[in-house]
Amino acid sequence: MTKIIDGKKISQEIKDELKAKVLSLKAEGKKIPCLAVIQVGNDPASTVYVGNKKKACEYIGIGSKSFELKEETTQDELIKLIDELNNDDEVTGILVQLPVPKHIDEDTIIRRISPQKDVDGFHPMSVGALLIGEDGFLSCTPQGVIQLLKRSNISIEGKECVVIGRSNIVGKPMAVLLLRENGTVTVCHSKTANLKEVCKRADILVVAIGKPKMINSEYVKEGACVIDVGIHRMENNKLCGDVDYDDVAPHTSYITPVPGGVGPMTIAMLMSNCLKDA
Ligand code: NAD
């Protein structure tokens, strides 16, 4: 029987644990973390994400500062703000909502955030620490996937894990985290030959391709666990993932739905990163 992994419920559990942690920090008179969120321009999807991040800070009881900069903001102006926040002792985490407008170089911005405040885990120092197993901020979405697996009692050790997608924010850190959990990891991408055959080997298949419903049951081993990171809005305004859920679900032991699977975990893990050193 297929079990549906309830990301909404698991993310709520995590947020409640974090809320309790903040309460005890307050009771002990310790410093409460504060997240600075910067948005440049007014991309509607980014506005929703930024709003949700602020709400999550409020919910768990940490501080938040938001900076809504106009589309025409120059790279130098953005850098100046990041430098100020890097030096602001009250601010413990800094996040620049991506994508930034085209006239701003994303890599330069990511590198400008102090690695000590890099709660998105995108700075090369954070990525390097992840790779060699040192302490550092972990990228939120892949970290959320690991939590979904662990909290659903799905063991990773010794399992054939296939990740489709090799982006810096999902696919690559996902592969490293699965490796850290002692999975046997294969990473597939747009140039992979025999994608279906490779995917069919997977006990745990993590899909982060960015192509609506591309993965159907022909890619899935009977009884596999399928984690769908993809998120797309369809013409009928409903959301779907990179996995053709209705076709794939009957063949799985566990599957994440879209919405309500990986999506809610990303913010929960961002909050967890905000409290990492508290
Ligand atoms: P991306 O476009 O940066 O990367 C996609 C990857 O898929 C690439 O590495 C590419 O090689 C691979 N790919 C593309 N076509 C392929 C094909 N035909 N066969 C095999 N591999 C192929 O995307 P991303 O930022 O990693 O995001 C992936 C998906 O996850 C998107 O749908 C995105 O919206 C979603 N996402 C969700 C969350 C969340 O919180 N749930 C967070 C980040 C991204």
mmCIF file of N, CA, C and O in Angstrom, residues 149 154-162 183-184 198-206 220-227 252-254:
data_model
loop_
_atom_site.group_PDB
_atom_site.id
_atom_site.type_symbol
_atom_site.label_atom_id
_atom_site.label_comp_id
_atom_site.label_asym_id
_atom_site.label_seq_id
_atom_site.Cartn_x
_atom_site.Cartn_y
_atom_site.Cartn_z
ATOM 1 N N LEU A 149 12.215 11.960 4.808
ATOM 2 C CA LEU A 149 12.553 10.529 4.813
ATOM 3 C C LEU A 149 12.729 10.038 6.247
ATOM 4 O O LEU A 149 12.130 9.036 6.650
ATOM 5 N N ILE A 154 11.983 6.099 6.815
ATOM 6 C CA ILE A 154 12.507 5.472 5.602
ATOM 7 C C ILE A 154 14.030 5.512 5.715
ATOM 8 O O ILE A 154 14.621 6.593 5.771
ATOM 9 N N SER A 155 14.639 4.324 5.797
ATOM 10 C CA SER A 155 16.093 4.365 5.996
ATOM 11 C C SER A 155 16.795 4.598 4.657
ATOM 12 O O SER A 155 16.346 4.144 3.599
ATOM 13 N N ILE A 156 17.880 5.342 4.724
ATOM 14 C CA ILE A 156 18.619 5.720 3.521
ATOM 15 C C ILE A 156 19.866 4.842 3.370
ATOM 16 O O ILE A 156 20.279 4.503 2.251
ATOM 17 N N GLU A 157 20.395 4.439 4.517
ATOM 18 C CA GLU A 157 21.659 3.682 4.516
ATOM 19 C C GLU A 157 21.598 2.450 3.606
ATOM 20 O O GLU A 157 20.683 1.637 3.711
ATOM 21 N N GLY A 158 22.567 2.347 2.719
ATOM 22 C CA GLY A 158 22.671 1.175 1.845
ATOM 23 C C GLY A 158 21.678 1.164 0.690
ATOM 24 O O GLY A 158 21.702 0.254 -0.145
ATOM 25 N N LYS A 159 20.796 2.158 0.631
ATOM 26 C CA LYS A 159 19.766 2.164 -0.422
ATOM 27 C C LYS A 159 20.314 2.752 -1.727
ATOM 28 O O LYS A 159 21.199 3.603 -1.712
ATOM 29 N N GLU A 160 19.772 2.277 -2.834
ATOM 30 C CA GLU A 160 20.068 2.881 -4.141
ATOM 31 C C GLU A 160 19.266 4.175 -4.230
ATOM 32 O O GLU A 160 18.030 4.152 -4.262
ATOM 33 N N CYS A 161 19.960 5.302 -4.231
ATOM 34 C CA CYS A 161 19.276 6.597 -4.292
ATOM 35 C C CYS A 161 19.605 7.230 -5.640
ATOM 36 O O CYS A 161 20.786 7.343 -5.990
ATOM 37 N N VAL A 162 18.597 7.600 -6.383
ATOM 38 C CA VAL A 162 18.838 8.287 -7.661
ATOM 39 C C VAL A 162 18.233 9.679 -7.560
ATOM 40 O O VAL A 162 17.073 9.845 -7.183
ATOM 41 N N GLY A 183 23.648 6.499 1.686
ATOM 42 C CA GLY A 183 22.970 5.962 0.509
ATOM 43 C C GLY A 183 23.998 5.722 -0.590
ATOM 44 O O GLY A 183 25.101 6.272 -0.557
ATOM 45 N N THR A 184 23.641 4.881 -1.560
ATOM 46 C CA THR A 184 24.479 4.688 -2.752
ATOM 47 C C THR A 184 23.856 5.576 -3.821
ATOM 48 O O THR A 184 22.738 5.310 -4.266
ATOM 49 N N VAL A 198 18.246 3.826 -15.358
ATOM 50 C CA VAL A 198 18.943 4.239 -14.129
ATOM 51 C C VAL A 198 17.913 4.495 -13.029
ATOM 52 O O VAL A 198 18.068 4.041 -11.893
ATOM 53 N N CYS A 199 16.839 5.203 -13.364
ATOM 54 C CA CYS A 199 15.818 5.518 -12.350
ATOM 55 C C CYS A 199 15.172 4.255 -11.803
ATOM 56 O O CYS A 199 14.822 4.188 -10.618
ATOM 57 N N LYS A 200 15.030 3.252 -12.657
ATOM 58 C CA LYS A 200 14.375 2.002 -12.234
ATOM 59 C C LYS A 200 15.186 1.242 -11.196
ATOM 60 O O LYS A 200 14.682 0.311 -10.560
ATOM 61 N N ARG A 201 16.462 1.620 -11.033
ATOM 62 C CA ARG A 201 17.288 0.980 -10.004
ATOM 63 C C ARG A 201 16.994 1.551 -8.620
ATOM 64 O O ARG A 201 17.367 0.984 -7.606
ATOM 65 N N ALA A 202 16.337 2.708 -8.590
ATOM 66 C CA ALA A 202 16.249 3.457 -7.337
ATOM 67 C C ALA A 202 15.293 2.860 -6.315
ATOM 68 O O ALA A 202 14.144 2.546 -6.632
ATOM 69 N N ASP A 203 15.800 2.742 -5.069
ATOM 70 C CA ASP A 203 14.897 2.486 -3.939
ATOM 71 C C ASP A 203 14.285 3.826 -3.530
ATOM 72 O O ASP A 203 13.148 3.896 -3.114
ATOM 73 N N ILE A 204 15.127 4.875 -3.608
ATOM 74 C CA ILE A 204 14.657 6.235 -3.306
ATOM 75 C C ILE A 204 14.945 7.087 -4.538
ATOM 76 O O ILE A 204 16.098 7.224 -4.951
ATOM 77 N N LEU A 205 13.901 7.617 -5.143
ATOM 78 C CA LEU A 205 14.062 8.441 -6.357
ATOM 79 C C LEU A 205 13.675 9.874 -6.014
ATOM 80 O O LEU A 205 12.537 10.140 -5.626
ATOM 81 N N VAL A 206 14.645 10.786 -6.132
ATOM 82 C CA VAL A 206 14.353 12.204 -5.846
ATOM 83 C C VAL A 206 14.351 12.946 -7.177
ATOM 84 O O VAL A 206 15.327 12.897 -7.931
ATOM 85 N N VAL A 220 9.950 4.088 -12.650
ATOM 86 C CA VAL A 220 9.910 3.790 -11.212
ATOM 87 C C VAL A 220 9.867 2.292 -10.949
ATOM 88 O O VAL A 220 9.042 1.572 -11.518
ATOM 89 N N LYS A 221 10.760 1.847 -10.049
ATOM 90 C CA LYS A 221 10.762 0.443 -9.633
ATOM 91 C C LYS A 221 9.563 0.197 -8.730
ATOM 92 O O LYS A 221 9.219 1.051 -7.903
ATOM 93 N N GLU A 222 8.969 -0.960 -8.846
ATOM 94 C CA GLU A 222 7.823 -1.307 -7.999
ATOM 95 C C GLU A 222 8.238 -1.200 -6.513
ATOM 96 O O GLU A 222 9.274 -1.748 -6.124
ATOM 97 N N GLY A 223 7.501 -0.447 -5.745
ATOM 98 C CA GLY A 223 7.781 -0.341 -4.303
ATOM 99 C C GLY A 223 8.799 0.720 -3.945
ATOM 100 O O GLY A 223 9.205 0.832 -2.781
ATOM 101 N N ALA A 224 9.224 1.522 -4.918
ATOM 102 C CA ALA A 224 10.208 2.571 -4.613
ATOM 103 C C ALA A 224 9.561 3.697 -3.798
ATOM 104 O O ALA A 224 8.328 3.796 -3.719
ATOM 105 N N CYS A 225 10.439 4.522 -3.208
ATOM 106 C CA CYS A 225 9.974 5.747 -2.531
ATOM 107 C C CYS A 225 10.277 6.902 -3.483
ATOM 108 O O CYS A 225 11.425 7.048 -3.928
ATOM 109 N N VAL A 226 9.268 7.701 -3.807
ATOM 110 C CA VAL A 226 9.459 8.771 -4.798
ATOM 111 C C VAL A 226 9.235 10.136 -4.144
ATOM 112 O O VAL A 226 8.183 10.395 -3.552
ATOM 113 N N ILE A 227 10.250 10.978 -4.228
ATOM 114 C CA ILE A 227 10.183 12.333 -3.664
ATOM 115 C C ILE A 227 10.179 13.324 -4.825
ATOM 116 O O ILE A 227 11.120 13.365 -5.622
ATOM 117 N N THR A 252 4.367 2.829 -5.888
ATOM 118 C CA THR A 252 5.358 3.225 -4.876
ATOM 119 C C THR A 252 5.008 2.692 -3.489
ATOM 120 O O THR A 252 3.851 2.342 -3.218
ATOM 121 N N SER A 253 6.028 2.685 -2.620
ATOM 122 C CA SER A 253 5.754 2.400 -1.199
ATOM 123 C C SER A 253 5.432 3.728 -0.499
ATOM 124 O O SER A 253 4.580 3.787 0.373
ATOM 125 N N TYR A 254 6.181 4.762 -0.887
ATOM 126 C CA TYR A 254 5.985 6.112 -0.332
ATOM 127 C C TYR A 254 6.074 7.111 -1.469
ATOM 128 O O TYR A 254 6.891 6.949 -2.379
#
